Structure formats: structure tokens, C-alpha cells
Amino acid sequence: MESINAKYVSQKISKTKWRPVSHSDLQLPEIFATGSWDNEDNRISIWSIGSNLSTGMEDGFEGDPQLLCEHKHDGDVLDLQFLDQDRIVTASSTGAVTIFRHHQNSQVLAFEFLLVDPEVLLVQTISVSQLWARAHRYPCDNAPCTGVVCSSPEIVTVGEDGRIVVFRADQEGVVRVIENADSSTIHAVTYLRTTEILTVNSIGQLKLWDFRQQSNSPSQILSLSGDRVPLHCVDRHPNQQHIVATGGQDGMLCVWDVRQGNTPFSLMEAHTAEMWEVHFHPTNPDHLFTCSEDGSLLHWETSSHSDMPSFLQGGRNSSMVSRSAMAPAGGKQPLISAWLSGDSSKGRLETTHMLPSQTLSVNSLDVLGPCLVCGTDGEAIFVNRQVPV
Amino acid sequence: MEEVDVEPTITNIPAISDGKHMGFAWGPGDILVYETRYKASGASGSGCSFIHEIRKDEDIYSPILRKLFNESHHIFVGLQTIREDLPSKRDVNAQLVRKNPHSVFYSDIHFITLFSGTILTLICFLLKVSILLAIELIWNLCEVLFIDAAPAGSLLLHLLDWVRLHKADVDEKAREVLQSESPAEHRDYWDVVVSYVLQGRLEEVRQMLVKQANLQPAARSMYKQMDTLLSKMPFYNPGGTQTLTEFDVKWRHWHEEVDRCLQDNSFASNRHLELICKILLGDEDTLLDHKELLGTWYHFLVTRLLFCHPTVKLTELHYYAQSCMTMFLDSRSVPEPLDNILLAAFEFDIHQVIKECSIALNNWWFVAHLTDLLDHCKLLQSHNLHFGSNLREFLLLEYASGLFTHHSLWQLAVDYFDHCPEFGRVYLELQIERVPLETERKALKVLRVCEQRQMSEQVRSICKIMAMRALRNNRLGSALSWSIRAKDAAFATLISERFLQDYCAKGTFSDLDLIDNLGPAMLLSDRLTFLGKYREFHKLYGEKRFREAAKLLLSLMTAKIAPQSFWMTLLTDALPLLEQKEVSHQQQLVLGHGFLPHIALQKLHKKRLQEQKHNIPETRFADPISCS
């Protein structure tokens, strides 16, 4: 855990996201954005961890994220995505959807304390590029916009009002609205294919929506056969588009195969409280990361001798329970997947706690390459630059 | 009534005109004040329509201090779980303040310089930094005196470390001097050397003096002599085999040697070296001559102890502390709060330290954590206060209550309340209900806090608030998910009623995605079960599975979970089934008759009511069955 630094930032972090790096460069991610929540003045901020990977730092400052710039945000930042290298879309608790633009080289006249002549400095700034103020609303009130996902230039948002709205960046109006898509709150959304999205809601359902169809009803509904536990997060496998992972209020991690019917492929007890985010590693999908209200961030790693990851092996109705929450900080606990009907040595699931000790809720995480960033309710950001993937 | 320790400060409220009477109401962290119309004499004046909010603790809103609050919360929680030995507690808490003020703020100072709005912001920032440095000073001294509680010999070493840590400007000056072209001729050169001597950093002194010695080859022997003296000064080694007595003897020898050098006028020709010699002897007048280099009376104290009584014991400290403070400060200048606090610490009066800190500082953060640490080290004799809890708990409760008034820091406060065994839970129960719930996500977090502590009443109340809000916005699915969380059968019934009313009004069900997928949640309330089953009936009918449909309808009727208002509807639904071939004759009969008693009774009841109105005598009714 030596390579993980905590930085206290005086704002509770609700979302963190790495800025995408172009695949051509073999660069490591350097810049990430964060959004705050529960503040009187919420902000989105952009940070840099610099390009030096000094190890064994006594000081801890060389690796610390440095604030580049920030901007006021109206309402809690409930979701945040990079539209492209320079633009960030946010979902607000006021129901607004905003596009911010990050200017990397603005000229600013600065008066340094005690210096008489102002200097012209090149600084980074953020400005509001576009705003849809009442994307999500009730008839006489605002409804928080809870999730946003984008595939430039298309932006899809979901909210507590149960609507799904599609925007296009640079276009004023709304492209498409699915009214009353859900009678409960939609918590998260993700792209399944370029024309299909998947939403999860607070009565434990996954709904597939096909934008090619004109109807306002989902093309498929999946849910757990047991209790209707609200689902909070969803992520799709980067290579296999039918594999989807969800996390819910009871901290269970479910992996679904959307082609095959109604029940999840595997169920794993991951956390003791709500799971806020689940992410497959974008280039190494044998690794999965989850973070939760109980203050832990888990790194799930499967290793199997066959080509398919062990999430996909095993029978349709098998479910697996693995006790991972009690692992000591920093310890690895190998777990044999009991759900493999055949040889248990075919696959292994390892879970590691990534944070050094107990913290308040970890609200968000993002992973790109070997770098992981997460934000907590303890007003701290953790960056780990040597994630073993 | 007890005497007040310090005169209360008066705050003028500019918007309220002079002489007006004010009304007020206490809040959790502030006072609301308004102007009344009361006049002492004459007609009552006109009122003013403003309400003023007066807040004492601005600190919790400072973004800089928030970092401190969060880090200290993290360490506080860690401290509560360590139960066993003292050293680890010390280590844990040693991180608390020691790395913070310097690290946290200086990395941001550049950014703030660039972007802070006004000079005022910067001044406030610098003030806060100075307060924090003072806090660090006090905290470290408390650690040295109360927690480490070193025996004679080591005590001085700890005190030396303490002073060195807080006098970092010497190193900066030294760097400047050494980086200049000719360090020995720099104007600050001798200041740096003397400062190093005062701090007992004799290695550095020797290194500096070498440079001077190279410049004055003629005086080489004198410098050599000084170098020898400096190198021979004994420092106590706590880990070594030397006992305190042996060290004392050695030290006296050395002291006498230095004295001899002075009497011999060995350094008479060089006033600087003579000065150093006098300092090494601990000459008070010489030390007091260098007040600007010492800076503070406690530096003076430690230096004096270093060169006069290196084997000082903890119990002897306060004699020296008081006398040093008196000697150092002019008779005219009043000791500042910081001085009083430090003096109280030297006098081992822990309660006085806490009291003075409470008065001097705006925020309970410092005293709460200090008291907690001392309590864990079992140094605090717990007096029972009039209100039943001990001092530690009292301070923690005050601090946490203050945190709860902050829109964001309430989450930290929860953990503090958890570790207040007597009143923590009650305070938490009262405070947690008042956290505003703007979004579902926040409500979920508050709920999780309540559920983890089995506060079922608060859980129910929060879920009800959220469910009502959802219902008002016509989000029936959300409302249902909240009532499931709270296991609130009554609310689930309410929601089902809404659905059924909608059905009666529109003829179709809304939110089919919800009703079709109720799952085990259906069992939460009878009405909800009915709703689910009724919908299932519709589905079966739509799929033309009449036999199953009839069976279901029958069970619905016989189970008696249908609301009265729905009976007619159910009967109407039954009618087409009576005509279906798949439905068995038996089923038809039962269907037909099943409800009739109910319907008849209903009609009877209505008729009776009408009669009572018109006062018509009763008549006999025909046999209900023959009426069908």
C-alpha cells in the first residue's frame, strides 16, 4: 500500500474520472476530474498527478495530485464523464446537465502578493460550454439527474424522475425523451452497443433500451428473482458486450449475461453496504473494481487457465458467494470459486482491499492503465499508480 | 452561580438600531436575533423585518481547516480502536498535527496567492496558519510533558527537539548565508552561529566556525580551542550505558572547563567567541541580550536549562518556567493566551491547559482531541460534571454537535457520537433527523447510518419522508422501494390504493413494469399482494388461460384481501368467466355465489341506511339466493 497517497481536499468527492489518454501514445493517465457533493458551493475540479513516477518518496508531495483548476457547480455532482479530451459532462442534483470545457492555456493577469507589477500567466481554466437547465424535473419541482453516459457527440442522461433523455453536444434542444421510462429512480446507465443502453433502477431491475425502436418501453427487463434490492451501478465488459456487472444496496456484486434470460450469472457478496460503483478494467477485463459505502475498495481478479474469464464459466443457475469483506487491509485472500461445476482449479477469484485502512464511504473510483483514483466522503482523494493489472 | 473566567465579548449587530430591544432564539450553533417593537417608554416603535443569524464558530467553514477536521477524524477513529499499549497510540497521534500545518497549507499557498480574491482573504489565511502553528506548539509540548513523560536527562532532549521544530527560520537564514559567496563575511553569519548555539546544535556551529577560522589564520588556535570545547560538550544518551549521575559529573567537568576558559580570557580578543563561551555557561544576562534571536520565553527556558541544568526533572520544570517567563517578558507586557497555556502545561495543570485552550480558541476541535488523547493515556482524572458525563465526553459532544451544524461535516460527527458512551446515541438520534435530504443518494447515506446503529424509528421516519415525496411527484415505484426499505406495511397499502384508484379511473394499470415485477415485496402488505395477484389475473385472462384465471380470482375472493371498494369490480370481472367453457361448472357456481353474500350484505346495509333516513319500517327480504 506504499504507492497509495491520500490527499485531503476540503470537499466530499462524489465522482472521479480519468481524462482519456489516446491509445496511440503509451502515456500513463495524468489528469483526472472530480466533482463534489453536499457542499454549499459544489465544484468540479481538475487535477494532475504529474509525469514523474518517483518511488519511495518520504515527503509524499511529489506524487500528490495538484489542483489545476476548478469551477463552481450548481447542485451536487451526481455523475461526471469526459465527452472528449477537453469537455466534461456533469449531472446535477438540480436536474441540470452541463458541459464544461477545460482550457489548457488561458492567459491570466495575476497580482502576486507583495509584487506590484502584474504578471501574465498561462493557467488552466474551466468554463461552462453548454447547459440544459431542467433536463430532469417533476411537474412542480426539480428532479436530480443521477447518471450520464456519453459517446461523443451523443449524451444520454437518466434521473430520479424516471426519464431517459438524449442530447447532442452542440445542439440546443433535446434529441429524444423517453417519458416515464421507469416508475422508480434510475440510478445508472451504460452503453451496451452504440444504439442500446442499459439502465438500473431502485426496484432492482435492469432494462435494455434500443434507440432504434420508436416505442417508449424497454426491449428487455432483467431482475433478480429474490428481493427487489435497488441497483446503484452498472458496467459492461469491455470486450464481451453481453456481460454486465451490477452492484446494489446490499453490496452484492452480480454478473449478468443479457442474452440469457432473467437471472444473473453469478452473485458475490462484496460489501456490507451499498456498492456505489463497479468498473471493469478497460484493457484488462479480468480485473474488476468495486467501491462502497462501507469504506472499502475491492480489486477482483480472476485468473483461469482457460481463455474465458471465470465469470463466464459455470452453469447458468449457479451462484457463488465469496467472503471477501473480511480480508485484512492489504492482504490477499484466494477464494476458490465454488460455482464452477467442474474442476475448481480451473479458475480462482482473488480479492484485495485497496485502501490502507477504514475510511468513510468511497463514492467513486476510476481505473485506467495502472492508475486508480478514488474519492471518499472523508474529503480525501486516493491515487494509486501501481495497480497490479 | 459560578464566576465567569473571562469577560464575555460584546458583539454589535450593525443592522439593529441603538437602544432597541432584541428578541432571540438559540440554535444548535448560532443565535437568531430580531428587533422587537418594545420601547422602554412611549409608544411602541415600528419593527424591522430582518432576522439576524450570529454564528460563533467560523472555523468550520474554512476550507483549510476542513482538511484538519477530516484527517483528525480519521486518526480519532483509529485511536479508539487501539486499546493496548501506549506507544502505538502516541505514534498514531503524533501524525495528527506534526505533519499537517506545514504540509497541508504550504502546498496550497501558491494557488491561493494566485487566485484569492482579496488581501483580506490572504490575511485571514495567514492568521489561521499562525493559530495552527500555535496549536501545533501546544500539542507537541503536551505530548512531551504528559505522554512521553520522560525522566530527567531525556526530558531536556525532548524539549530541545520541541524548540527546534518550531524555530525553522534558523535553517532558512543559514541556507541563505551558506549560499552566499563568502559565508563568513555575510552580515547574518554570526546571528546564525549564535542561533545554532542557543538551540544546542553544536555540530552545525562547528561547521560554520571552520569557515571563519579559514578566514583568520592568525586566530587559528583560538578557534581550535573553541572547537574542542564544543565537541566535548556532553549530551545525555538515553539508550547508552551511562547513568544520569555519571552524565552529571561529566557535564560539570565540562562546565568548569568552559568557565576556566572564560576566566583565562582565552577568547578575550574575539568578542564573538567570548559571547559563545558565555552562552555555553548559561549566563542569563547574555542570553537575555539576545532576545530577538531567541524569540520566545520558552526558547529562553530551554536554552537556559540546556546550559545550566541539563538533568532537569519534570517536577522541577515549573519553577524555571515561571521565572523565565517573568525575566523574558517586559514588566509592561501582558502574557498572551498562548503563554498562559504553555505555562499551565509546564505546571502540569492539565485542566488549566484545557480550560485556557477552550477560551482562546474558537472551535472545540483542539481541546476535544487533546482531552481524548489524554483520557486514553489515563492521564485525565475524570470529574463527573453536573450533567453526568465526564470531561472527555462533554468536549467530544460539543465538538461533534458543532460539526453537525455544518452542511457537509455531519458525517464526521457521527463517528464522534459513536464513541461517547453515555449521551452519544441520544445526541445522534436527535441530530440525524434534522439533516436535510435533498437527493435520494443523501437519504440513502443517512439511512445507512441509522440502520447500522439500529435506530429503527429514524429509519422509518426518513423512509416515510422520502416515500411521501415520491408519491407527491407520482413516482410510485420509488415510493414503493422506500416503503420496502422501511418494511412499512401501512405505506405500501397506501401506494397500492393509489394504483387501484388509478386503475378504476383509467381502466388500465400504470407502471406495469413495477406491478409485474413485485416479487417477494408483494407480501409486505395485503393490499399490495392483492394488487400483484389482481394484475396476474389480468395477465392470465389476457393470455386466455381461463382456468388459471378463474382459480386465481376465486382465491382472491376467498382470501378476503380484496378491499371492499373493489368487490364490484371483481364481480364484474367474474362475469365473463362464467361464460367460458374452460371454467368448470363448480368454479362457476362458486364464483357466482361466492360474492353474492357480500354483495347482498352491502345492499342490505345501504337500504338500512336509507330507511333510517326516511324512517320506513322494516320489510322482509326475499331469499338472497333465489334473487340471483
PDB file of C-alpha atoms in Angstrom, chain A residues 7-12 14-15 37-41 43 61 66-70 76-78 93 108 110-113 121 123-125 138-142 144 146 159-163 180-185 187 201-203 205 207 221 223 225-228 230 232 249-250 272-274 276 293-294 357-363 377-380 382, chain B residues 55 61-68 70-74 77-78 81 99-100 102-104 107-108 110-111 113-115 119 122-123 126 406-412 415 435-436 438-442 444-449 451-452 466 469-470 472-482 484-485 499 510-521:
ATOM      1  CA  LYS A   7      -4.951  13.959  -0.360  1.00  0.00           C
ATOM      2  CA  TYR A   8      -7.432  15.912   1.688  1.00  0.00           C
ATOM      3  CA  VAL A   9      -9.325  18.343  -0.446  1.00  0.00           C
ATOM      4  CA  SER A  10     -11.954  20.055   1.730  1.00  0.00           C
ATOM      5  CA  GLN A  11     -14.862  18.773  -0.306  1.00  0.00           C
ATOM      6  CA  LYS A  12     -16.700  15.490  -0.288  1.00  0.00           C
ATOM      7  CA  SER A  14     -18.888  12.235  -5.370  1.00  0.00           C
ATOM      8  CA  LYS A  15     -17.244  11.391  -8.684  1.00  0.00           C
ATOM      9  CA  TRP A  37     -21.381  16.999  -3.352  1.00  0.00           C
ATOM     10  CA  ASP A  38     -23.137  18.155  -0.193  1.00  0.00           C
ATOM     11  CA  ASN A  39     -21.332  21.468  -0.156  1.00  0.00           C
ATOM     12  CA  GLU A  40     -22.903  24.873  -0.127  1.00  0.00           C
ATOM     13  CA  ASP A  41     -20.715  25.592  -3.127  1.00  0.00           C
ATOM     14  CA  ARG A  43     -17.277  22.452  -7.655  1.00  0.00           C
ATOM     15  CA  PHE A  61       4.283  15.594  -2.165  1.00  0.00           C
ATOM     16  CA  GLN A  66      -2.134  19.091  -7.751  1.00  0.00           C
ATOM     17  CA  LEU A  67      -5.195  21.159  -8.417  1.00  0.00           C
ATOM     18  CA  LEU A  68      -5.090  22.656 -11.865  1.00  0.00           C
ATOM     19  CA  CYS A  69      -8.366  24.490 -11.969  1.00  0.00           C
ATOM     20  CA  GLU A  70     -11.901  24.316 -10.756  1.00  0.00           C
ATOM     21  CA  ASP A  76     -24.295  18.097  -6.224  1.00  0.00           C
ATOM     22  CA  VAL A  77     -22.292  16.484  -8.976  1.00  0.00           C
ATOM     23  CA  LEU A  78     -24.089  13.172  -9.250  1.00  0.00           C
ATOM     24  CA  SER A  93     -28.870  17.310  -8.318  1.00  0.00           C
ATOM     25  CA  VAL A 108      -4.483  35.444 -16.912  1.00  0.00           C
ATOM     26  CA  ALA A 110      -2.110  37.723 -11.858  1.00  0.00           C
ATOM     27  CA  PHE A 111      -1.226  40.006  -8.980  1.00  0.00           C
ATOM     28  CA  GLU A 112       1.071  38.080  -6.722  1.00  0.00           C
ATOM     29  CA  PHE A 113       1.022  39.172  -3.172  1.00  0.00           C
ATOM     30  CA  LEU A 121       0.487  33.715 -16.544  1.00  0.00           C
ATOM     31  CA  VAL A 123      -3.132  28.896 -16.453  1.00  0.00           C
ATOM     32  CA  GLN A 124      -5.760  26.279 -16.922  1.00  0.00           C
ATOM     33  CA  THR A 125      -9.395  27.243 -16.597  1.00  0.00           C
ATOM     34  CA  TYR A 138     -41.075  16.884 -11.782  1.00  0.00           C
ATOM     35  CA  PRO A 139     -44.135  18.940 -12.648  1.00  0.00           C
ATOM     36  CA  CYS A 140     -43.509  21.369  -9.834  1.00  0.00           C
ATOM     37  CA  ASP A 141     -40.020  20.610  -8.638  1.00  0.00           C
ATOM     38  CA  ASN A 142     -36.528  19.724  -9.726  1.00  0.00           C
ATOM     39  CA  PRO A 144     -31.888  15.165  -9.614  1.00  0.00           C
ATOM     40  CA  THR A 146     -28.474  10.700 -11.436  1.00  0.00           C
ATOM     41  CA  GLY A 159     -32.722  10.832 -13.340  1.00  0.00           C
ATOM     42  CA  GLU A 160     -34.915  10.426 -10.319  1.00  0.00           C
ATOM     43  CA  ASP A 161     -37.894  11.359 -12.438  1.00  0.00           C
ATOM     44  CA  GLY A 162     -37.572   8.110 -14.324  1.00  0.00           C
ATOM     45  CA  ARG A 163     -36.946   9.705 -17.683  1.00  0.00           C
ATOM     46  CA  ASN A 180     -41.902   7.564 -17.739  1.00  0.00           C
ATOM     47  CA  ALA A 181     -39.259   5.050 -18.668  1.00  0.00           C
ATOM     48  CA  ASP A 182     -39.339   3.866 -15.107  1.00  0.00           C
ATOM     49  CA  SER A 183     -41.675   4.268 -12.192  1.00  0.00           C
ATOM     50  CA  SER A 184     -38.766   4.372  -9.789  1.00  0.00           C
ATOM     51  CA  THR A 185     -35.470   6.194  -9.756  1.00  0.00           C
ATOM     52  CA  HIS A 187     -29.619   5.111 -10.749  1.00  0.00           C
ATOM     53  CA  ASN A 201     -33.277   1.300 -11.040  1.00  0.00           C
ATOM     54  CA  SER A 202     -34.250   1.304  -7.417  1.00  0.00           C
ATOM     55  CA  ILE A 203     -36.531  -1.737  -7.668  1.00  0.00           C
ATOM     56  CA  GLN A 205     -34.312  -4.139 -12.475  1.00  0.00           C
ATOM     57  CA  LYS A 207     -33.699  -2.521 -18.513  1.00  0.00           C
ATOM     58  CA  ILE A 221     -36.174  -6.382 -18.404  1.00  0.00           C
ATOM     59  CA  SER A 223     -34.112  -8.748 -12.400  1.00  0.00           C
ATOM     60  CA  SER A 225     -35.640 -13.495  -8.507  1.00  0.00           C
ATOM     61  CA  GLY A 226     -35.346 -12.746  -4.846  1.00  0.00           C
ATOM     62  CA  ASP A 227     -35.763  -9.452  -3.077  1.00  0.00           C
ATOM     63  CA  ARG A 228     -36.016  -6.357  -5.172  1.00  0.00           C
ATOM     64  CA  PRO A 230     -32.121  -1.349  -5.570  1.00  0.00           C
ATOM     65  CA  HIS A 232     -26.856   1.504  -7.972  1.00  0.00           C
ATOM     66  CA  GLN A 249     -27.854  -1.646  -1.997  1.00  0.00           C
ATOM     67  CA  ASP A 250     -26.941  -4.837  -0.233  1.00  0.00           C
ATOM     68  CA  THR A 272     -21.503  -4.759   3.729  1.00  0.00           C
ATOM     69  CA  ALA A 273     -23.244  -1.634   2.467  1.00  0.00           C
ATOM     70  CA  GLU A 274     -24.320  -0.011  -0.798  1.00  0.00           C
ATOM     71  CA  TRP A 276     -21.607   2.758  -5.429  1.00  0.00           C
ATOM     72  CA  GLU A 293     -20.474   2.973   1.372  1.00  0.00           C
ATOM     73  CA  ASP A 294     -18.709   0.740   3.868  1.00  0.00           C
ATOM     74  CA  SER A 357      -7.497   1.484   6.395  1.00  0.00           C
ATOM     75  CA  GLN A 358     -11.068   2.198   7.167  1.00  0.00           C
ATOM     76  CA  THR A 359     -12.398   5.355   5.609  1.00  0.00           C
ATOM     77  CA  LEU A 360     -15.793   6.917   5.196  1.00  0.00           C
ATOM     78  CA  SER A 361     -17.759   5.881   2.138  1.00  0.00           C
ATOM     79  CA  VAL A 362     -15.805   5.545  -1.077  1.00  0.00           C
ATOM     80  CA  ASN A 363     -18.146   7.171  -3.529  1.00  0.00           C
ATOM     81  CA  ASP A 377     -16.799  11.159   1.952  1.00  0.00           C
ATOM     82  CA  GLY A 378     -13.820  11.775   4.205  1.00  0.00           C
ATOM     83  CA  GLU A 379     -12.942  14.521   1.740  1.00  0.00           C
ATOM     84  CA  ALA A 380      -9.916  12.568   0.540  1.00  0.00           C
ATOM     85  CA  PHE A 382      -6.571   8.406  -3.176  1.00  0.00           C
TER      86      PHE A 382
ATOM     87  CA  ARG B  55     -22.515  32.422  14.446  1.00  0.00           C
ATOM     88  CA  TYR B  61     -16.442  26.847   7.223  1.00  0.00           C
ATOM     89  CA  SER B  62     -12.800  27.415   6.444  1.00  0.00           C
ATOM     90  CA  PRO B  63     -11.688  25.118   3.617  1.00  0.00           C
ATOM     91  CA  ILE B  64      -8.242  24.967   5.119  1.00  0.00           C
ATOM     92  CA  LEU B  65      -9.357  23.754   8.479  1.00  0.00           C
ATOM     93  CA  ARG B  66     -11.662  21.235   6.904  1.00  0.00           C
ATOM     94  CA  LYS B  67      -8.642  19.226   5.893  1.00  0.00           C
ATOM     95  CA  LEU B  68      -7.575  19.167   9.503  1.00  0.00           C
ATOM     96  CA  ASN B  70     -11.066  15.227   8.202  1.00  0.00           C
ATOM     97  CA  GLU B  71      -7.590  13.988   8.940  1.00  0.00           C
ATOM     98  CA  SER B  72      -8.105  14.236  12.659  1.00  0.00           C
ATOM     99  CA  HIS B  73     -11.357  12.337  12.330  1.00  0.00           C
ATOM    100  CA  HIS B  74      -9.513   9.554  10.589  1.00  0.00           C
ATOM    101  CA  VAL B  77     -11.352   6.694  14.775  1.00  0.00           C
ATOM    102  CA  GLY B  78      -8.101   4.801  14.536  1.00  0.00           C
ATOM    103  CA  THR B  81      -9.826   1.027  18.120  1.00  0.00           C
ATOM    104  CA  LYS B  99       2.842  16.897   9.528  1.00  0.00           C
ATOM    105  CA  ASN B 100      -0.162  18.965   8.952  1.00  0.00           C
ATOM    106  CA  HIS B 102       3.266  22.878   7.206  1.00  0.00           C
ATOM    107  CA  SER B 103       2.429  20.323   4.622  1.00  0.00           C
ATOM    108  CA  VAL B 104      -1.207  20.997   4.111  1.00  0.00           C
ATOM    109  CA  SER B 107       1.447  23.357  -0.807  1.00  0.00           C
ATOM    110  CA  ASP B 108      -1.682  25.384  -1.355  1.00  0.00           C
ATOM    111  CA  HIS B 110       0.890  29.315  -4.116  1.00  0.00           C
ATOM    112  CA  PHE B 111      -2.503  28.562  -5.502  1.00  0.00           C
ATOM    113  CA  THR B 113      -1.788  33.627  -3.830  1.00  0.00           C
ATOM    114  CA  LEU B 114      -2.768  33.409  -7.423  1.00  0.00           C
ATOM    115  CA  PHE B 115      -6.453  33.079  -7.069  1.00  0.00           C
ATOM    116  CA  ILE B 119      -5.788  40.744   0.573  1.00  0.00           C
ATOM    117  CA  LEU B 122      -4.833  36.187   2.469  1.00  0.00           C
ATOM    118  CA  ILE B 123      -4.536  37.781   5.875  1.00  0.00           C
ATOM    119  CA  LEU B 126      -2.109  33.652   7.389  1.00  0.00           C
ATOM    120  CA  HIS B 406     -22.150  22.127   9.040  1.00  0.00           C
ATOM    121  CA  HIS B 407     -23.846  21.140   5.826  1.00  0.00           C
ATOM    122  CA  SER B 408     -21.106  18.680   4.976  1.00  0.00           C
ATOM    123  CA  LEU B 409     -19.163  17.639   8.042  1.00  0.00           C
ATOM    124  CA  TRP B 410     -22.090  15.916   9.740  1.00  0.00           C
ATOM    125  CA  GLN B 411     -20.756  12.574   8.576  1.00  0.00           C
ATOM    126  CA  LEU B 412     -17.657  13.027  10.685  1.00  0.00           C
ATOM    127  CA  ASP B 415     -18.271   8.687  14.483  1.00  0.00           C
ATOM    128  CA  VAL B 435     -30.109  16.557   8.193  1.00  0.00           C
ATOM    129  CA  PRO B 436     -31.798  17.960   5.079  1.00  0.00           C
ATOM    130  CA  GLU B 438     -32.252  16.908  -0.983  1.00  0.00           C
ATOM    131  CA  THR B 439     -31.377  13.880  -3.048  1.00  0.00           C
ATOM    132  CA  GLU B 440     -32.024  10.183  -2.764  1.00  0.00           C
ATOM    133  CA  ARG B 441     -28.347   9.498  -2.505  1.00  0.00           C
ATOM    134  CA  LYS B 442     -28.015  11.596   0.609  1.00  0.00           C
ATOM    135  CA  LEU B 444     -29.530   6.583   1.461  1.00  0.00           C
ATOM    136  CA  LYS B 445     -26.387   7.563   3.305  1.00  0.00           C
ATOM    137  CA  VAL B 446     -28.291   8.909   6.273  1.00  0.00           C
ATOM    138  CA  LEU B 447     -30.384   5.761   6.289  1.00  0.00           C
ATOM    139  CA  ARG B 448     -27.328   3.583   6.297  1.00  0.00           C
ATOM    140  CA  VAL B 449     -26.014   5.459   9.334  1.00  0.00           C
ATOM    141  CA  GLU B 451     -29.605   1.225  10.132  1.00  0.00           C
ATOM    142  CA  GLN B 452     -26.097   0.418  11.248  1.00  0.00           C
ATOM    143  CA  MET B 466     -38.844  10.092   1.043  1.00  0.00           C
ATOM    144  CA  ARG B 469     -42.119  12.983  -1.555  1.00  0.00           C
ATOM    145  CA  ALA B 470     -42.015  10.342  -4.240  1.00  0.00           C
ATOM    146  CA  ARG B 472     -46.379  13.525  -4.386  1.00  0.00           C
ATOM    147  CA  ASN B 473     -44.330  13.508  -7.559  1.00  0.00           C
ATOM    148  CA  ASN B 474     -46.167  10.459  -8.780  1.00  0.00           C
ATOM    149  CA  ARG B 475     -43.127   8.209  -8.590  1.00  0.00           C
ATOM    150  CA  LEU B 476     -44.940   5.180  -7.334  1.00  0.00           C
ATOM    151  CA  GLY B 477     -42.034   2.825  -7.887  1.00  0.00           C
ATOM    152  CA  SER B 478     -39.711   4.959  -5.805  1.00  0.00           C
ATOM    153  CA  ALA B 479     -42.323   5.271  -3.106  1.00  0.00           C
ATOM    154  CA  LEU B 480     -42.677   1.534  -3.017  1.00  0.00           C
ATOM    155  CA  SER B 481     -38.943   0.951  -2.814  1.00  0.00           C
ATOM    156  CA  TRP B 482     -38.751   3.295   0.194  1.00  0.00           C
ATOM    157  CA  ILE B 484     -39.914  -1.794   1.322  1.00  0.00           C
ATOM    158  CA  ARG B 485     -36.735  -0.483   2.901  1.00  0.00           C
ATOM    159  CA  PHE B 499     -52.598   2.058  -8.078  1.00  0.00           C
ATOM    160  CA  SER B 510     -49.961   2.382 -14.863  1.00  0.00           C
ATOM    161  CA  ASP B 511     -46.380   1.447 -14.186  1.00  0.00           C
ATOM    162  CA  LEU B 512     -46.730  -2.101 -15.314  1.00  0.00           C
ATOM    163  CA  ASP B 513     -43.007  -2.614 -15.009  1.00  0.00           C
ATOM    164  CA  LEU B 514     -43.407  -2.237 -11.299  1.00  0.00           C
ATOM    165  CA  ILE B 515     -46.507  -4.293 -10.690  1.00  0.00           C
ATOM    166  CA  ASP B 516     -45.430  -7.123 -12.923  1.00  0.00           C
ATOM    167  CA  ASN B 517     -42.183  -7.488 -11.082  1.00  0.00           C
ATOM    168  CA  LEU B 518     -43.082  -7.097  -7.462  1.00  0.00           C
ATOM    169  CA  GLY B 519     -41.509 -10.316  -6.371  1.00  0.00           C
ATOM    170  CA  PRO B 520     -41.444 -11.140  -2.659  1.00  0.00           C
ATOM    171  CA  ALA B 521     -42.090  -7.484  -1.865  1.00  0.00           C
TER     172      ALA B 521
END
